[in-house]
mmCIF file with all atom_site columns, C-alpha atoms in Angstrom:
data_model
loop_
_atom_site.group_PDB
_atom_site.id
_atom_site.type_symbol
_atom_site.label_atom_id
_atom_site.label_alt_id
_atom_site.label_comp_id
_atom_site.label_asym_id
_atom_site.label_entity_id
_atom_site.label_seq_id
_atom_site.pdbx_PDB_ins_code
_atom_site.Cartn_x
_atom_site.Cartn_y
_atom_site.Cartn_z
_atom_site.occupancy
_atom_site.B_iso_or_equiv
_atom_site.pdbx_formal_charge
_atom_site.auth_seq_id
_atom_site.auth_comp_id
_atom_site.auth_asym_id
_atom_site.auth_atom_id
_atom_site.pdbx_PDB_model_num
ATOM 1   C CA . MET A 1 1   ? 37.516  -9.417  5.005   1.00 57.00 ? 1   MET A CA 1
ATOM 2   C CA . LEU A 1 2   ? 33.861  -9.102  6.055   1.00 57.00 ? 2   LEU A CA 1
ATOM 3   C CA . ARG A 1 3   ? 32.557  -7.390  9.156   1.00 63.00 ? 3   ARG A CA 1
ATOM 4   C CA . SER A 1 4   ? 30.357  -9.246  11.583  1.00 61.00 ? 4   SER A CA 1
ATOM 5   C CA . SER A 1 5   ? 27.231  -7.277  10.487  1.00 60.00 ? 5   SER A CA 1
ATOM 6   C CA . GLN A 1 6   ? 27.887  -8.274  6.888   1.00 61.00 ? 6   GLN A CA 1
ATOM 7   C CA . LEU A 1 7   ? 28.258  -11.905 7.874   1.00 58.00 ? 7   LEU A CA 1
ATOM 8   C CA . ILE A 1 8   ? 24.900  -11.841 9.630   1.00 60.00 ? 8   ILE A CA 1
ATOM 9   C CA . THR A 1 9   ? 22.937  -10.129 6.846   1.00 57.00 ? 9   THR A CA 1
ATOM 10  C CA . ARG A 1 10  ? 24.568  -11.997 3.974   1.00 57.00 ? 10  ARG A CA 1
ATOM 11  C CA . PRO A 1 11  ? 22.582  -15.256 4.406   1.00 55.00 ? 11  PRO A CA 1
ATOM 12  C CA . LEU A 1 12  ? 19.333  -13.231 4.700   1.00 52.00 ? 12  LEU A CA 1
ATOM 13  C CA . ALA A 1 13  ? 19.935  -11.557 1.350   1.00 53.00 ? 13  ALA A CA 1
ATOM 14  C CA . ARG A 1 14  ? 20.380  -14.947 -0.312  1.00 57.00 ? 14  ARG A CA 1
ATOM 15  C CA . ALA A 1 15  ? 17.240  -16.333 1.299   1.00 57.00 ? 15  ALA A CA 1
ATOM 16  C CA . VAL A 1 16  ? 14.905  -13.938 -0.574  1.00 55.00 ? 16  VAL A CA 1
ATOM 17  C CA . PRO A 1 17  ? 13.502  -15.768 -3.600  1.00 57.00 ? 17  PRO A CA 1
ATOM 18  C CA . LYS A 1 18  ? 13.995  -14.062 -6.940  1.00 57.00 ? 18  LYS A CA 1
ATOM 19  C CA . HIS A 1 19  ? 10.317  -14.174 -7.943  1.00 58.00 ? 19  HIS A CA 1
ATOM 20  C CA . THR A 1 20  ? 9.261   -11.924 -5.010  1.00 55.00 ? 20  THR A CA 1
ATOM 21  C CA . LEU A 1 21  ? 11.590  -9.173  -6.169  1.00 52.00 ? 21  LEU A CA 1
ATOM 22  C CA . GLN A 1 22  ? 10.347  -9.500  -9.718  1.00 55.00 ? 22  GLN A CA 1
ATOM 23  C CA . ARG A 1 23  ? 6.697   -9.405  -8.638  1.00 55.00 ? 23  ARG A CA 1
ATOM 24  C CA . ARG A 1 24  ? 7.270   -6.081  -6.899  1.00 57.00 ? 24  ARG A CA 1
ATOM 25  C CA . PHE A 1 25  ? 8.228   -4.436  -10.191 1.00 56.00 ? 25  PHE A CA 1
ATOM 26  C CA . ALA A 1 26  ? 5.366   -5.942  -12.192 1.00 54.00 ? 26  ALA A CA 1
ATOM 27  C CA . SER A 1 27  ? 2.975   -3.457  -13.779 1.00 57.00 ? 27  SER A CA 1
ATOM 28  C CA . GLU A 1 28  ? -0.202  -5.320  -12.808 1.00 61.00 ? 28  GLU A CA 1
ATOM 29  C CA . GLN A 1 29  ? -1.378  -5.875  -9.294  1.00 60.00 ? 29  GLN A CA 1
ATOM 30  C CA . PRO A 1 30  ? -2.374  -9.484  -8.632  1.00 60.00 ? 30  PRO A CA 1
ATOM 31  C CA . ALA A 1 31  ? -6.013  -10.075 -7.799  1.00 71.00 ? 31  ALA A CA 1
ATOM 32  C CA . LEU A 1 32  ? -6.698  -10.123 -4.092  1.00 71.00 ? 32  LEU A CA 1
ATOM 33  C CA . LYS A 1 33  ? -7.553  -13.541 -2.676  1.00 76.00 ? 33  LYS A CA 1
ATOM 34  C CA . GLY A 1 34  ? -8.499  -14.776 0.730   1.00 74.00 ? 34  GLY A CA 1
ATOM 35  C CA . PRO A 1 35  ? -8.560  -12.425 3.708   1.00 75.00 ? 35  PRO A CA 1
ATOM 36  C CA . GLU A 1 36  ? -6.962  -9.577  1.715   1.00 80.00 ? 36  GLU A CA 1
ATOM 37  C CA . ASP A 1 37  ? -10.047 -9.381  -0.505  1.00 82.00 ? 37  ASP A CA 1
ATOM 38  C CA . ASN A 1 38  ? -12.077 -6.842  1.462   1.00 87.00 ? 38  ASN A CA 1
ATOM 39  C CA . ALA A 1 39  ? -13.767 -3.527  0.685   1.00 89.00 ? 39  ALA A CA 1
ATOM 40  C CA . PHE A 1 40  ? -10.847 -1.425  1.960   1.00 90.00 ? 40  PHE A CA 1
ATOM 41  C CA . ASN A 1 41  ? -8.259  -3.127  -0.253  1.00 89.00 ? 41  ASN A CA 1
ATOM 42  C CA . ARG A 1 42  ? -10.558 -3.099  -3.299  1.00 89.00 ? 42  ARG A CA 1
ATOM 43  C CA . GLU A 1 43  ? -11.166 0.633   -2.831  1.00 91.00 ? 43  GLU A CA 1
ATOM 44  C CA . ARG A 1 44  ? -7.461  1.232   -2.384  1.00 91.00 ? 44  ARG A CA 1
ATOM 45  C CA . GLN A 1 45  ? -6.699  -0.564  -5.657  1.00 91.00 ? 45  GLN A CA 1
ATOM 46  C CA . ALA A 1 46  ? -9.399  1.477   -7.388  1.00 92.00 ? 46  ALA A CA 1
ATOM 47  C CA . VAL A 1 47  ? -7.856  4.699   -6.060  1.00 94.00 ? 47  VAL A CA 1
ATOM 48  C CA . LYS A 1 48  ? -4.398  3.633   -7.289  1.00 93.00 ? 48  LYS A CA 1
ATOM 49  C CA . ALA A 1 49  ? -5.773  2.843   -10.739 1.00 92.00 ? 49  ALA A CA 1
ATOM 50  C CA . HIS A 1 50  ? -7.594  6.183   -10.879 1.00 93.00 ? 50  HIS A CA 1
ATOM 51  C CA . ALA A 1 51  ? -4.451  8.046   -9.774  1.00 93.00 ? 51  ALA A CA 1
ATOM 52  C CA . ALA A 1 52  ? -2.402  6.331   -12.467 1.00 92.00 ? 52  ALA A CA 1
ATOM 53  C CA . ALA A 1 53  ? -4.932  7.227   -15.164 1.00 91.00 ? 53  ALA A CA 1
ATOM 54  C CA . THR A 1 54  ? -5.257  10.820  -13.938 1.00 93.00 ? 54  THR A CA 1
ATOM 55  C CA . SER A 1 55  ? -1.504  11.392  -13.780 1.00 92.00 ? 55  SER A CA 1
ATOM 56  C CA . ASP A 1 56  ? -1.192  10.011  -17.303 1.00 91.00 ? 56  ASP A CA 1
ATOM 57  C CA . THR A 1 57  ? -3.888  12.428  -18.492 1.00 92.00 ? 57  THR A CA 1
ATOM 58  C CA . TRP A 1 58  ? -2.136  15.427  -16.928 1.00 92.00 ? 58  TRP A CA 1
ATOM 59  C CA . ARG A 1 59  ? 1.219   14.349  -18.383 1.00 93.00 ? 59  ARG A CA 1
ATOM 60  C CA . LYS A 1 60  ? -0.319  14.159  -21.864 1.00 93.00 ? 60  LYS A CA 1
ATOM 61  C CA . LEU A 1 61  ? -2.017  17.549  -21.397 1.00 92.00 ? 61  LEU A CA 1
ATOM 62  C CA . SER A 1 62  ? 1.262   19.107  -20.317 1.00 92.00 ? 62  SER A CA 1
ATOM 63  C CA . ILE A 1 63  ? 3.140   17.780  -23.312 1.00 93.00 ? 63  ILE A CA 1
ATOM 64  C CA . TYR A 1 64  ? 0.617   17.881  -26.134 1.00 95.00 ? 64  TYR A CA 1
ATOM 65  C CA . VAL A 1 65  ? -1.444  20.965  -25.218 1.00 95.00 ? 65  VAL A CA 1
ATOM 66  C CA . THR A 1 66  ? 0.633   23.336  -23.102 1.00 94.00 ? 66  THR A CA 1
ATOM 67  C CA . ILE A 1 67  ? 3.823   23.303  -25.168 1.00 94.00 ? 67  ILE A CA 1
ATOM 68  C CA . PRO A 1 68  ? 2.079   24.006  -28.513 1.00 95.00 ? 68  PRO A CA 1
ATOM 69  C CA . CYS A 1 69  ? 0.005   26.762  -26.850 1.00 97.00 ? 69  CYS A CA 1
ATOM 70  C CA . LEU A 1 70  ? 3.192   28.395  -25.564 1.00 97.00 ? 70  LEU A CA 1
ATOM 71  C CA . ILE A 1 71  ? 4.747   28.222  -29.030 1.00 97.00 ? 71  ILE A CA 1
ATOM 72  C CA . ILE A 1 72  ? 1.634   29.754  -30.633 1.00 98.00 ? 72  ILE A CA 1
ATOM 73  C CA . ALA A 1 73  ? 1.542   32.515  -27.986 1.00 98.00 ? 73  ALA A CA 1
ATOM 74  C CA . GLY A 1 74  ? 5.228   33.265  -28.597 1.00 98.00 ? 74  GLY A CA 1
ATOM 75  C CA . VAL A 1 75  ? 4.705   33.537  -32.363 1.00 98.00 ? 75  VAL A CA 1
ATOM 76  C CA . ASN A 1 76  ? 1.696   35.809  -31.777 1.00 98.00 ? 76  ASN A CA 1
ATOM 77  C CA . ALA A 1 77  ? 3.685   38.073  -29.434 1.00 98.00 ? 77  ALA A CA 1
ATOM 78  C CA . TYR A 1 78  ? 6.530   38.267  -31.972 1.00 97.00 ? 78  TYR A CA 1
ATOM 79  C CA . ASN A 1 79  ? 4.108   39.249  -34.773 1.00 96.00 ? 79  ASN A CA 1
ATOM 80  C CA . LEU A 1 80  ? 2.418   41.893  -32.608 1.00 95.00 ? 80  LEU A CA 1
ATOM 81  C CA . TRP A 1 81  ? 5.820   43.320  -31.664 1.00 94.00 ? 81  TRP A CA 1
ATOM 82  C CA . ASN A 1 82  ? 6.799   43.644  -35.345 1.00 94.00 ? 82  ASN A CA 1
ATOM 83  C CA . GLU A 1 83  ? 3.438   45.184  -36.286 1.00 92.00 ? 83  GLU A CA 1
ATOM 84  C CA . HIS A 1 84  ? 3.795   47.738  -33.497 1.00 91.00 ? 84  HIS A CA 1
ATOM 85  C CA . TRP A 1 85  ? 7.187   48.932  -34.639 1.00 89.00 ? 85  TRP A CA 1
ATOM 86  C CA . GLU A 1 86  ? 6.116   48.908  -38.289 1.00 88.00 ? 86  GLU A CA 1
ATOM 87  C CA . HIS A 1 87  ? 3.285   51.268  -37.320 1.00 84.00 ? 87  HIS A CA 1
ATOM 88  C CA . TRP A 1 88  ? 5.711   53.588  -35.512 1.00 82.00 ? 88  TRP A CA 1
ATOM 89  C CA . SER A 1 89  ? 8.027   53.689  -38.536 1.00 83.00 ? 89  SER A CA 1
ATOM 90  C CA . HIS A 1 90  ? 5.275   55.350  -40.637 1.00 84.00 ? 90  HIS A CA 1
ATOM 91  C CA . GLU A 1 91  ? 4.696   58.200  -38.200 1.00 85.00 ? 91  GLU A CA 1
ATOM 92  C CA . PRO A 1 92  ? 6.731   61.412  -38.259 1.00 85.00 ? 92  PRO A CA 1
ATOM 93  C CA . PRO A 1 93  ? 9.609   61.765  -35.779 1.00 85.00 ? 93  PRO A CA 1
ATOM 94  C CA . LEU A 1 94  ? 8.690   62.970  -32.284 1.00 80.00 ? 94  LEU A CA 1
ATOM 95  C CA . GLU A 1 95  ? 10.401  66.339  -32.839 1.00 83.00 ? 95  GLU A CA 1
ATOM 96  C CA . GLU A 1 96  ? 8.156   67.136  -35.836 1.00 86.00 ? 96  GLU A CA 1
ATOM 97  C CA . ARG A 1 97  ? 4.831   66.340  -34.163 1.00 83.00 ? 97  ARG A CA 1
ATOM 98  C CA . PRO A 1 98  ? 2.670   69.276  -33.034 1.00 86.00 ? 98  PRO A CA 1
ATOM 99  C CA . GLU A 1 99  ? 2.457   70.004  -29.322 1.00 84.00 ? 99  GLU A CA 1
ATOM 100 C CA . TYR A 1 100 ? -1.099  70.366  -28.173 1.00 86.00 ? 100 TYR A CA 1
ATOM 101 C CA . PRO A 1 101 ? -1.996  72.168  -24.921 1.00 85.00 ? 101 PRO A CA 1
ATOM 102 C CA . TYR A 1 102 ? -3.299  68.983  -23.298 1.00 85.00 ? 102 TYR A CA 1
ATOM 103 C CA . MET A 1 103 ? 0.004   67.174  -23.838 1.00 80.00 ? 103 MET A CA 1
ATOM 104 C CA . ASN A 1 104 ? 2.966   67.306  -21.420 1.00 75.00 ? 104 ASN A CA 1
ATOM 105 C CA . ILE A 1 105 ? 1.020   68.938  -18.593 1.00 81.00 ? 105 ILE A CA 1
ATOM 106 C CA . ARG A 1 106 ? 3.417   69.391  -15.675 1.00 79.00 ? 106 ARG A CA 1
ATOM 107 C CA . THR A 1 107 ? 2.240   70.613  -12.303 1.00 83.00 ? 107 THR A CA 1
ATOM 108 C CA . LYS A 1 108 ? 5.719   70.209  -10.865 1.00 85.00 ? 108 LYS A CA 1
ATOM 109 C CA . SER A 1 109 ? 9.128   70.280  -12.578 1.00 83.00 ? 109 SER A CA 1
ATOM 110 C CA . PHE A 1 110 ? 11.345  67.207  -12.710 1.00 82.00 ? 110 PHE A CA 1
ATOM 111 C CA . PRO A 1 111 ? 14.215  67.382  -10.185 1.00 86.00 ? 111 PRO A CA 1
ATOM 112 C CA . TRP A 1 112 ? 16.873  66.944  -12.895 1.00 85.00 ? 112 TRP A CA 1
ATOM 113 C CA . GLY A 1 113 ? 18.062  68.999  -15.831 1.00 81.00 ? 113 GLY A CA 1
ATOM 114 C CA . ASP A 1 114 ? 15.848  71.943  -16.829 1.00 82.00 ? 114 ASP A CA 1
ATOM 115 C CA . GLY A 1 115 ? 12.817  70.255  -15.234 1.00 78.00 ? 115 GLY A CA 1
ATOM 116 C CA . ASP A 1 116 ? 10.977  69.741  -18.505 1.00 76.00 ? 116 ASP A CA 1
ATOM 117 C CA . LYS A 1 117 ? 12.664  66.642  -19.984 1.00 77.00 ? 117 LYS A CA 1
ATOM 118 C CA . THR A 1 118 ? 12.131  63.073  -18.794 1.00 77.00 ? 118 THR A CA 1
ATOM 119 C CA . LEU A 1 119 ? 14.993  60.647  -18.347 1.00 79.00 ? 119 LEU A CA 1
ATOM 120 C CA . LEU A 1 120 ? 14.060  58.751  -21.485 1.00 74.00 ? 120 LEU A CA 1
#
């Protein structure tokens, strides 16, 4: 059973020709003819075309430039991380290194433990 609002709008929905709906989804804009062909509408179409081309350029840049750059930066960071720890593995342990007078200068003791050791 249909409501009265559905009965009223139902004939209007059938009255719309199919080709107008299909034209709306077309990729090309039809050429302006008659009174619509003025400077404002031509400029507006030019702006739409420029926006479409620019957005396509930025989409391609995002996919084909940014993602590979991020992958290369990640590989570089991973290699630097491994080189850093390889360098540290060749040095003597911290306990065996000499303590020089300019190292571990404390003007005030730490508030925990004996005051000389850090938390790490």
